[in-house]
């Protein structure tokens, strides 16, 4: 994962500078193969050489620091990104891999999944966090909306499993929740998006350990994304990935189908409306 993110970033910088590998190598007095090795994240390329290339490409300071740090870890498997690594870097890694994924399957147990959250709902969820400073919150909100725009562009299949309690947890008051539930109905009819709910009446289920996403790709093995209070984790080792895939298979056997899910959401909206009417009377 680190190698892919590193290589993609170098390629993007080369494109922005309107340079090919060969042209960059000539300007640095290198063999073209050396630039190719950097782009492919191969070991043996020094920090000095990387710094020369990044300097040539007029890399912004934050991106320079990110790529220098990433260069040391390109061949490590799995990836734990602690909270101190910065909200932008963590959001970037997920967004870049979702962009090349052929499918994204998410499970969210307590709140509506990030990919199908309405804007006001996002704001209320982010503002409820104790680990985010006031200064960090706008970046988290904008990153989440950018993630939605990228992942829900129709370029991959997206399946979201939600627990019924996520639909009923009051977030931001009746107006925010009503907007969120209607938002789910609107996005649920998109041909590339499948939305399914685990009903509360089912009781214990396979997803009790917590929320996660599984990303699959054409040419590389699937990965798992898990977010906790102190860090985000990307899992690549296939035995671990297989455990999460087994959870999704179980959820798929027990969840309501798409039509039943839409009916449940509609019933909740109707129930909330009746409750408001009774309260007014």
PDB file of C-alpha atoms in Angstrom:
ATOM      1  CA  UNK A   1       0.000   0.000   0.000  1.00  0.00           C
ATOM      2  CA  UNK A   2       2.728   2.449   0.922  1.00  0.00           C
ATOM      3  CA  UNK A   3       4.532   1.703  -2.338  1.00  0.00           C
ATOM      4  CA  UNK A   4       1.402   2.339  -4.403  1.00  0.00           C
ATOM      5  CA  UNK A   5       0.677   5.631  -2.675  1.00  0.00           C
ATOM      6  CA  UNK A   6       4.311   6.701  -3.033  1.00  0.00           C
ATOM      7  CA  UNK A   7       4.513   5.776  -6.718  1.00  0.00           C
ATOM      8  CA  UNK A   8       1.183   7.384  -7.571  1.00  0.00           C
ATOM      9  CA  UNK A   9       2.279  10.608  -5.894  1.00  0.00           C
ATOM     10  CA  UNK A  10       5.575  10.730  -7.834  1.00  0.00           C
ATOM     11  CA  UNK A  11       3.727  10.093 -11.111  1.00  0.00           C
ATOM     12  CA  UNK A  12       1.302  12.905 -10.294  1.00  0.00           C
ATOM     13  CA  UNK A  13       4.199  15.291  -9.644  1.00  0.00           C
ATOM     14  CA  UNK A  14       5.837  14.314 -12.940  1.00  0.00           C
ATOM     15  CA  UNK A  15       2.578  14.934 -14.799  1.00  0.00           C
ATOM     16  CA  UNK A  16       2.126  18.298 -13.084  1.00  0.00           C
ATOM     17  CA  UNK A  17       5.656  19.256 -14.172  1.00  0.00           C
ATOM     18  CA  UNK A  18       4.937  17.964 -17.698  1.00  0.00           C
ATOM     19  CA  UNK A  19       7.959  15.658 -17.494  1.00  0.00           C
ATOM     20  CA  UNK A  20       8.445  12.047 -18.512  1.00  0.00           C
ATOM     21  CA  UNK A  21      10.715   9.691 -16.588  1.00  0.00           C
ATOM     22  CA  UNK A  22      13.332  10.150 -19.303  1.00  0.00           C
ATOM     23  CA  UNK A  23      13.127  13.951 -19.299  1.00  0.00           C
ATOM     24  CA  UNK A  24      13.444  14.111 -15.508  1.00  0.00           C
ATOM     25  CA  UNK A  25      16.423  11.729 -15.625  1.00  0.00           C
ATOM     26  CA  UNK A  26      18.192  13.855 -18.245  1.00  0.00           C
ATOM     27  CA  UNK A  27      17.732  17.011 -16.170  1.00  0.00           C
ATOM     28  CA  UNK A  28      19.237  15.253 -13.142  1.00  0.00           C
ATOM     29  CA  UNK A  29      22.012  13.563 -15.097  1.00  0.00           C
ATOM     30  CA  UNK A  30      20.644  10.097 -14.269  1.00  0.00           C
ATOM     31  CA  UNK A  31      19.787   6.976 -16.180  1.00  0.00           C
ATOM     32  CA  UNK A  32      16.059   6.709 -16.871  1.00  0.00           C
ATOM     33  CA  UNK A  33      15.975   3.467 -14.884  1.00  0.00           C
ATOM     34  CA  UNK A  34      16.787   5.394 -11.720  1.00  0.00           C
ATOM     35  CA  UNK A  35      13.647   7.498 -12.014  1.00  0.00           C
ATOM     36  CA  UNK A  36      11.656   4.354 -12.773  1.00  0.00           C
ATOM     37  CA  UNK A  37      13.012   2.753  -9.599  1.00  0.00           C
ATOM     38  CA  UNK A  38      11.885   5.770  -7.578  1.00  0.00           C
ATOM     39  CA  UNK A  39       8.446   5.757  -9.182  1.00  0.00           C
ATOM     40  CA  UNK A  40       8.092   2.047  -8.406  1.00  0.00           C
ATOM     41  CA  UNK A  41       9.275   2.507  -4.826  1.00  0.00           C
ATOM     42  CA  UNK A  42      12.203   0.128  -5.172  1.00  0.00           C
ATOM     43  CA  UNK A  43      14.691  -0.216  -2.377  1.00  0.00           C
ATOM     44  CA  UNK A  44      18.232   1.084  -2.769  1.00  0.00           C
ATOM     45  CA  UNK A  45      17.339   4.618  -3.840  1.00  0.00           C
ATOM     46  CA  UNK A  46      18.789   7.092  -1.344  1.00  0.00           C
ATOM     47  CA  UNK A  47      16.967   9.911   0.421  1.00  0.00           C
ATOM     48  CA  UNK A  48      19.346  12.336  -1.267  1.00  0.00           C
ATOM     49  CA  UNK A  49      18.331  11.130  -4.726  1.00  0.00           C
ATOM     50  CA  UNK A  50      14.656  11.324  -3.813  1.00  0.00           C
ATOM     51  CA  UNK A  51      15.156  14.855  -2.484  1.00  0.00           C
ATOM     52  CA  UNK A  52      16.823  15.860  -5.765  1.00  0.00           C
ATOM     53  CA  UNK A  53      13.862  14.570  -7.773  1.00  0.00           C
ATOM     54  CA  UNK A  54      11.301  16.206  -5.486  1.00  0.00           C
ATOM     55  CA  UNK A  55      13.210  19.461  -5.693  1.00  0.00           C
ATOM     56  CA  UNK A  56      13.235  19.292  -9.487  1.00  0.00           C
ATOM     57  CA  UNK A  57       9.474  18.719  -9.430  1.00  0.00           C
ATOM     58  CA  UNK A  58       8.922  21.737  -7.131  1.00  0.00           C
ATOM     59  CA  UNK A  59       7.172  19.593  -4.554  1.00  0.00           C
ATOM     60  CA  UNK A  60       5.224  21.555  -1.911  1.00  0.00           C
ATOM     61  CA  UNK A  61       6.746  21.306   1.601  1.00  0.00           C
ATOM     62  CA  UNK A  62       3.966  19.170   3.128  1.00  0.00           C
ATOM     63  CA  UNK A  63       4.057  16.733   0.203  1.00  0.00           C
ATOM     64  CA  UNK A  64       7.863  16.653   0.354  1.00  0.00           C
ATOM     65  CA  UNK A  65       7.774  15.629   4.027  1.00  0.00           C
ATOM     66  CA  UNK A  66       5.033  13.055   3.395  1.00  0.00           C
ATOM     67  CA  UNK A  67       6.933  11.363   0.552  1.00  0.00           C
ATOM     68  CA  UNK A  68      10.272  11.385   2.353  1.00  0.00           C
ATOM     69  CA  UNK A  69       8.666   9.632   5.327  1.00  0.00           C
ATOM     70  CA  UNK A  70       6.791   7.211   3.081  1.00  0.00           C
ATOM     71  CA  UNK A  71       9.954   6.318   1.159  1.00  0.00           C
ATOM     72  CA  UNK A  72      11.380   4.548   4.215  1.00  0.00           C
ATOM     73  CA  UNK A  73       8.343   2.261   4.548  1.00  0.00           C
ATOM     74  CA  UNK A  74       7.323   1.361   1.003  1.00  0.00           C
ATOM     75  CA  UNK A  75       7.921  -2.370   1.486  1.00  0.00           C
ATOM     76  CA  UNK A  76       6.224  -2.796   4.867  1.00  0.00           C
ATOM     77  CA  UNK A  77       2.915  -4.646   4.895  1.00  0.00           C
ATOM     78  CA  UNK A  78      -0.158  -3.443   6.764  1.00  0.00           C
ATOM     79  CA  UNK A  79      -0.275   0.175   7.832  1.00  0.00           C
ATOM     80  CA  UNK A  80      -1.179   1.644  11.195  1.00  0.00           C
ATOM     81  CA  UNK A  81      -1.608   5.395  10.979  1.00  0.00           C
ATOM     82  CA  UNK A  82      -1.832   6.931  14.475  1.00  0.00           C
ATOM     83  CA  UNK A  83      -3.952   9.998  15.094  1.00  0.00           C
ATOM     84  CA  UNK A  84      -0.811  12.136  15.261  1.00  0.00           C
ATOM     85  CA  UNK A  85      -0.082  11.349  11.587  1.00  0.00           C
ATOM     86  CA  UNK A  86      -2.641  13.985  10.616  1.00  0.00           C
ATOM     87  CA  UNK A  87      -6.215  13.801   9.357  1.00  0.00           C
ATOM     88  CA  UNK A  88      -5.294  14.745   5.796  1.00  0.00           C
ATOM     89  CA  UNK A  89      -2.747  11.957   5.332  1.00  0.00           C
ATOM     90  CA  UNK A  90      -5.096   9.311   6.716  1.00  0.00           C
ATOM     91  CA  UNK A  91      -7.984  10.459   4.540  1.00  0.00           C
ATOM     92  CA  UNK A  92      -5.697  10.594   1.519  1.00  0.00           C
ATOM     93  CA  UNK A  93      -4.587   6.962   1.829  1.00  0.00           C
ATOM     94  CA  UNK A  94      -8.163   5.698   1.968  1.00  0.00           C
ATOM     95  CA  UNK A  95      -9.354   7.954  -0.844  1.00  0.00           C
ATOM     96  CA  UNK A  96      -6.464   7.020  -3.152  1.00  0.00           C
ATOM     97  CA  UNK A  97      -7.135   3.302  -2.726  1.00  0.00           C
ATOM     98  CA  UNK A  98     -10.896   3.645  -3.118  1.00  0.00           C
ATOM     99  CA  UNK A  99     -10.219   5.505  -6.364  1.00  0.00           C
ATOM    100  CA  UNK A 100      -8.553   2.421  -7.903  1.00  0.00           C
ATOM    101  CA  UNK A 101     -10.835  -0.145  -6.242  1.00  0.00           C
ATOM    102  CA  UNK A 102     -13.299  -2.215  -8.242  1.00  0.00           C
ATOM    103  CA  UNK A 103     -15.562  -2.588  -5.219  1.00  0.00           C
ATOM    104  CA  UNK A 104     -15.980  -1.142  -1.735  1.00  0.00           C
ATOM    105  CA  UNK A 105     -17.991  -2.989   0.884  1.00  0.00           C
ATOM    106  CA  UNK A 106     -18.577  -1.223   4.184  1.00  0.00           C
ATOM    107  CA  UNK A 107     -20.120  -2.194   7.509  1.00  0.00           C
ATOM    108  CA  UNK A 108     -21.219   0.433  10.030  1.00  0.00           C
ATOM    109  CA  UNK A 109     -22.754  -0.591  13.314  1.00  0.00           C
ATOM    110  CA  UNK A 110     -23.511   2.535  15.325  1.00  0.00           C
ATOM    111  CA  UNK A 111     -23.849   5.435  12.892  1.00  0.00           C
ATOM    112  CA  UNK A 112     -24.639   5.830   9.200  1.00  0.00           C
ATOM    113  CA  UNK A 113     -21.645   4.836   7.070  1.00  0.00           C
ATOM    114  CA  UNK A 114     -19.362   7.709   6.033  1.00  0.00           C
ATOM    115  CA  UNK A 115     -19.970   7.160   2.322  1.00  0.00           C
ATOM    116  CA  UNK A 116     -23.716   7.748   2.632  1.00  0.00           C
ATOM    117  CA  UNK A 117     -23.821  10.461   5.290  1.00  0.00           C
ATOM    118  CA  UNK A 118     -25.675  13.671   4.430  1.00  0.00           C
ATOM    119  CA  UNK A 119     -23.732  16.962   4.882  1.00  0.00           C
ATOM    120  CA  UNK A 120     -25.493  18.124   8.069  1.00  0.00           C
ATOM    121  CA  UNK A 121     -25.174  14.639   9.560  1.00  0.00           C
ATOM    122  CA  UNK A 122     -21.432  14.657   8.809  1.00  0.00           C
ATOM    123  CA  UNK A 123     -21.023  17.969  10.612  1.00  0.00           C
ATOM    124  CA  UNK A 124     -22.849  16.766  13.721  1.00  0.00           C
ATOM    125  CA  UNK A 125     -20.894  13.489  13.842  1.00  0.00           C
ATOM    126  CA  UNK A 126     -17.545  15.245  13.432  1.00  0.00           C
ATOM    127  CA  UNK A 127     -18.386  17.881  16.037  1.00  0.00           C
ATOM    128  CA  UNK A 128     -19.225  15.136  18.551  1.00  0.00           C
ATOM    129  CA  UNK A 129     -15.672  13.749  18.404  1.00  0.00           C
ATOM    130  CA  UNK A 130     -13.382  14.323  21.373  1.00  0.00           C
ATOM    131  CA  UNK A 131     -10.189  13.436  19.497  1.00  0.00           C
ATOM    132  CA  UNK A 132     -10.505  16.187  16.895  1.00  0.00           C
ATOM    133  CA  UNK A 133      -9.560  19.751  17.686  1.00  0.00           C
ATOM    134  CA  UNK A 134     -11.797  22.569  16.514  1.00  0.00           C
ATOM    135  CA  UNK A 135      -9.122  23.444  13.949  1.00  0.00           C
ATOM    136  CA  UNK A 136      -9.086  19.898  12.525  1.00  0.00           C
ATOM    137  CA  UNK A 137     -12.833  19.475  12.122  1.00  0.00           C
ATOM    138  CA  UNK A 138     -13.335  21.472   8.886  1.00  0.00           C
ATOM    139  CA  UNK A 139     -10.631  19.353   7.194  1.00  0.00           C
ATOM    140  CA  UNK A 140     -12.310  16.129   8.327  1.00  0.00           C
ATOM    141  CA  UNK A 141     -15.661  17.304   6.997  1.00  0.00           C
ATOM    142  CA  UNK A 142     -14.216  18.355   3.631  1.00  0.00           C
ATOM    143  CA  UNK A 143     -12.199  15.113   3.389  1.00  0.00           C
ATOM    144  CA  UNK A 144     -15.313  13.043   4.020  1.00  0.00           C
ATOM    145  CA  UNK A 145     -17.275  14.862   1.318  1.00  0.00           C
ATOM    146  CA  UNK A 146     -14.335  14.481  -1.094  1.00  0.00           C
ATOM    147  CA  UNK A 147     -14.235  10.765  -0.302  1.00  0.00           C
ATOM    148  CA  UNK A 148     -17.929  10.445  -1.121  1.00  0.00           C
ATOM    149  CA  UNK A 149     -17.503  12.290  -4.412  1.00  0.00           C
ATOM    150  CA  UNK A 150     -14.619  10.023  -5.436  1.00  0.00           C
ATOM    151  CA  UNK A 151     -16.031   6.684  -4.273  1.00  0.00           C
ATOM    152  CA  UNK A 152     -19.592   7.273  -5.483  1.00  0.00           C
ATOM    153  CA  UNK A 153     -18.757   8.368  -9.019  1.00  0.00           C
ATOM    154  CA  UNK A 154     -20.080   5.122 -10.537  1.00  0.00           C
ATOM    155  CA  UNK A 155     -16.629   3.722 -11.239  1.00  0.00           C
ATOM    156  CA  UNK A 156     -16.949   0.842  -8.749  1.00  0.00           C
ATOM    157  CA  UNK A 157     -19.643  -1.142  -7.005  1.00  0.00           C
ATOM    158  CA  UNK A 158     -20.362  -0.029  -3.456  1.00  0.00           C
ATOM    159  CA  UNK A 159     -22.210  -2.136  -0.890  1.00  0.00           C
ATOM    160  CA  UNK A 160     -23.043  -0.676   2.515  1.00  0.00           C
ATOM    161  CA  UNK A 161     -24.296  -2.721   5.452  1.00  0.00           C
ATOM    162  CA  UNK A 162     -25.840  -0.713   8.301  1.00  0.00           C
ATOM    163  CA  UNK A 163     -27.312  -1.769  11.605  1.00  0.00           C
ATOM    164  CA  UNK A 164     -30.840  -0.573  12.258  1.00  0.00           C
ATOM    165  CA  UNK A 165     -29.620   1.223  15.380  1.00  0.00           C
ATOM    166  CA  UNK A 166     -27.558   3.506  13.112  1.00  0.00           C
ATOM    167  CA  UNK A 167     -30.801   4.620  11.488  1.00  0.00           C
ATOM    168  CA  UNK A 168     -32.469   5.284  14.829  1.00  0.00           C
ATOM    169  CA  UNK A 169     -29.614   6.954  16.734  1.00  0.00           C
ATOM    170  CA  UNK A 170     -30.674  10.623  16.979  1.00  0.00           C
ATOM    171  CA  UNK A 171     -27.947  12.798  15.482  1.00  0.00           C
ATOM    172  CA  UNK A 172     -28.495  16.556  15.422  1.00  0.00           C
ATOM    173  CA  UNK A 173     -32.222  16.533  16.030  1.00  0.00           C
ATOM    174  CA  UNK A 174     -35.301  15.536  13.991  1.00  0.00           C
ATOM    175  CA  UNK A 175     -34.575  17.733  10.969  1.00  0.00           C
ATOM    176  CA  UNK A 176     -31.033  16.397  10.534  1.00  0.00           C
ATOM    177  CA  UNK A 177     -32.200  12.799  10.938  1.00  0.00           C
ATOM    178  CA  UNK A 178     -35.100  13.245   8.535  1.00  0.00           C
ATOM    179  CA  UNK A 179     -32.712  14.683   5.948  1.00  0.00           C
ATOM    180  CA  UNK A 180     -30.298  11.794   6.517  1.00  0.00           C
ATOM    181  CA  UNK A 181     -32.966   9.121   6.112  1.00  0.00           C
ATOM    182  CA  UNK A 182     -34.305  10.746   2.944  1.00  0.00           C
ATOM    183  CA  UNK A 183     -30.703  10.962   1.688  1.00  0.00           C
ATOM    184  CA  UNK A 184     -30.365   7.191   2.147  1.00  0.00           C
ATOM    185  CA  UNK A 185     -33.514   6.622   0.093  1.00  0.00           C
ATOM    186  CA  UNK A 186     -32.191   8.861  -2.678  1.00  0.00           C
ATOM    187  CA  UNK A 187     -28.768   7.217  -2.945  1.00  0.00           C
ATOM    188  CA  UNK A 188     -30.171   3.692  -2.575  1.00  0.00           C
ATOM    189  CA  UNK A 189     -31.566   3.772  -6.116  1.00  0.00           C
ATOM    190  CA  UNK A 190     -28.175   4.379  -7.729  1.00  0.00           C
ATOM    191  CA  UNK A 191     -27.344   1.337  -9.873  1.00  0.00           C
ATOM    192  CA  UNK A 192     -23.832   0.890  -8.478  1.00  0.00           C
ATOM    193  CA  UNK A 193     -24.841   1.277  -4.809  1.00  0.00           C
ATOM    194  CA  UNK A 194     -26.390  -1.444  -2.626  1.00  0.00           C
ATOM    195  CA  UNK A 195     -27.738  -0.511   0.790  1.00  0.00           C
ATOM    196  CA  UNK A 196     -28.765  -3.246   3.254  1.00  0.00           C
ATOM    197  CA  UNK A 197     -29.737  -3.099   6.918  1.00  0.00           C
ATOM    198  CA  UNK A 198     -29.188  -5.590   9.736  1.00  0.00           C
ATOM    199  CA  UNK A 199     -32.439  -5.446  11.760  1.00  0.00           C
ATOM    200  CA  UNK A 200     -32.302  -5.011  15.527  1.00  0.00           C
ATOM    201  CA  UNK A 201     -34.653  -7.973  15.939  1.00  0.00           C
ATOM    202  CA  UNK A 202     -31.891 -10.250  14.618  1.00  0.00           C
ATOM    203  CA  UNK A 203     -29.993  -9.879  17.900  1.00  0.00           C
ATOM    204  CA  UNK A 204     -26.279 -10.781  17.965  1.00  0.00           C
ATOM    205  CA  UNK A 205     -24.593 -10.837  14.560  1.00  0.00           C
ATOM    206  CA  UNK A 206     -21.182 -11.338  12.940  1.00  0.00           C
ATOM    207  CA  UNK A 207     -20.322  -7.636  12.884  1.00  0.00           C
ATOM    208  CA  UNK A 208     -20.257  -7.019  16.629  1.00  0.00           C
ATOM    209  CA  UNK A 209     -16.480  -6.400  16.690  1.00  0.00           C
ATOM    210  CA  UNK A 210     -16.962  -3.060  14.930  1.00  0.00           C
ATOM    211  CA  UNK A 211     -17.160  -1.191  11.655  1.00  0.00           C
ATOM    212  CA  UNK A 212     -14.774  -1.658   8.703  1.00  0.00           C
ATOM    213  CA  UNK A 213     -14.437  -1.471   4.913  1.00  0.00           C
ATOM    214  CA  UNK A 214     -13.109  -4.074   2.456  1.00  0.00           C
ATOM    215  CA  UNK A 215     -11.662  -2.814  -0.844  1.00  0.00           C
ATOM    216  CA  UNK A 216     -11.073  -5.110  -3.821  1.00  0.00           C
ATOM    217  CA  UNK A 217      -8.988  -4.416  -6.921  1.00  0.00           C
ATOM    218  CA  UNK A 218      -8.307  -5.839 -10.373  1.00  0.00           C
ATOM    219  CA  UNK A 219      -4.627  -6.681 -10.057  1.00  0.00           C
ATOM    220  CA  UNK A 220      -3.792  -6.540  -6.351  1.00  0.00           C
ATOM    221  CA  UNK A 221      -5.163  -8.403  -3.306  1.00  0.00           C
ATOM    222  CA  UNK A 222      -7.995  -6.888  -1.267  1.00  0.00           C
ATOM    223  CA  UNK A 223      -7.351  -4.703   1.772  1.00  0.00           C
ATOM    224  CA  UNK A 224      -9.304  -3.868   4.923  1.00  0.00           C
ATOM    225  CA  UNK A 225      -9.686  -0.398   6.433  1.00  0.00           C
ATOM    226  CA  UNK A 226     -10.493  -0.090  10.143  1.00  0.00           C
ATOM    227  CA  UNK A 227     -10.792   3.200  12.021  1.00  0.00           C
ATOM    228  CA  UNK A 228     -10.452   3.424  15.807  1.00  0.00           C
ATOM    229  CA  UNK A 229     -10.240   6.269  18.287  1.00  0.00           C
ATOM    230  CA  UNK A 230      -6.448   6.457  18.194  1.00  0.00           C
ATOM    231  CA  UNK A 231      -5.521   5.273  14.702  1.00  0.00           C
ATOM    232  CA  UNK A 232      -6.580   3.983  11.336  1.00  0.00           C
ATOM    233  CA  UNK A 233      -5.361   0.582  10.184  1.00  0.00           C
ATOM    234  CA  UNK A 234      -4.988  -0.829   6.675  1.00  0.00           C
ATOM    235  CA  UNK A 235      -4.645  -4.624   6.624  1.00  0.00           C
ATOM    236  CA  UNK A 236      -3.053  -6.398   3.665  1.00  0.00           C
ATOM    237  CA  UNK A 237      -2.164  -9.861   4.973  1.00  0.00           C
ATOM    238  CA  UNK A 238      -4.727 -12.159   3.438  1.00  0.00           C
ATOM    239  CA  UNK A 239      -5.504 -14.336   6.510  1.00  0.00           C
ATOM    240  CA  UNK A 240      -6.606 -11.194   8.342  1.00  0.00           C
ATOM    241  CA  UNK A 241      -8.500  -9.906   5.312  1.00  0.00           C
ATOM    242  CA  UNK A 242     -10.240 -13.280   5.077  1.00  0.00           C
ATOM    243  CA  UNK A 243     -11.667 -12.875   8.585  1.00  0.00           C
ATOM    244  CA  UNK A 244     -13.375  -9.645   7.570  1.00  0.00           C
ATOM    245  CA  UNK A 245     -14.607 -11.174   4.324  1.00  0.00           C
ATOM    246  CA  UNK A 246     -16.223 -13.948   6.378  1.00  0.00           C
ATOM    247  CA  UNK A 247     -18.028 -11.310   8.445  1.00  0.00           C
ATOM    248  CA  UNK A 248     -19.385  -9.715   5.265  1.00  0.00           C
ATOM    249  CA  UNK A 249     -20.597 -13.091   3.991  1.00  0.00           C
ATOM    250  CA  UNK A 250     -22.493 -13.615   7.233  1.00  0.00           C
ATOM    251  CA  UNK A 251     -23.976 -10.115   7.128  1.00  0.00           C
ATOM    252  CA  UNK A 252     -25.022 -10.762   3.536  1.00  0.00           C
ATOM    253  CA  UNK A 253     -26.963 -13.840   4.621  1.00  0.00           C
ATOM    254  CA  UNK A 254     -28.806 -12.069   7.433  1.00  0.00           C
ATOM    255  CA  UNK A 255     -29.344  -8.487   6.228  1.00  0.00           C
ATOM    256  CA  UNK A 256     -32.593  -7.222   4.772  1.00  0.00           C
ATOM    257  CA  UNK A 257     -32.556  -7.060   0.983  1.00  0.00           C
ATOM    258  CA  UNK A 258     -32.593  -3.708  -0.816  1.00  0.00           C
ATOM    259  CA  UNK A 259     -36.365  -3.438  -1.080  1.00  0.00           C
ATOM    260  CA  UNK A 260     -36.850  -4.413   2.558  1.00  0.00           C
ATOM    261  CA  UNK A 261     -34.198  -1.893   3.566  1.00  0.00           C
ATOM    262  CA  UNK A 262     -35.941   0.935   1.733  1.00  0.00           C
ATOM    263  CA  UNK A 263     -39.243  -0.056   3.354  1.00  0.00           C
ATOM    264  CA  UNK A 264     -37.671  -0.012   6.820  1.00  0.00           C
ATOM    265  CA  UNK A 265     -36.197   3.451   6.212  1.00  0.00           C
ATOM    266  CA  UNK A 266     -39.565   4.680   4.938  1.00  0.00           C
ATOM    267  CA  UNK A 267     -41.296   3.220   7.997  1.00  0.00           C
ATOM    268  CA  UNK A 268     -38.840   4.957  10.321  1.00  0.00           C
ATOM    269  CA  UNK A 269     -39.459   8.270   8.556  1.00  0.00           C
ATOM    270  CA  UNK A 270     -43.217   7.736   8.895  1.00  0.00           C
ATOM    271  CA  UNK A 271     -42.892   6.766  12.547  1.00  0.00           C
ATOM    272  CA  UNK A 272     -40.842   9.848  13.333  1.00  0.00           C
ATOM    273  CA  UNK A 273     -43.393  12.044  11.576  1.00  0.00           C
ATOM    274  CA  UNK A 274     -46.232  10.489  13.605  1.00  0.00           C
ATOM    275  CA  UNK A 275     -44.239  10.983  16.787  1.00  0.00           C
ATOM    276  CA  UNK A 276     -43.752  14.668  16.004  1.00  0.00           C
ATOM    277  CA  UNK A 277     -47.469  15.065  15.356  1.00  0.00           C
ATOM    278  CA  UNK A 278     -48.397  13.431  18.668  1.00  0.00           C
ATOM    279  CA  UNK A 279     -45.876  15.628  20.499  1.00  0.00           C
ATOM    280  CA  UNK A 280     -47.395  18.764  18.968  1.00  0.00           C
ATOM    281  CA  UNK A 281     -50.901  17.717  19.977  1.00  0.00           C
TER     282      UNK A 281
END
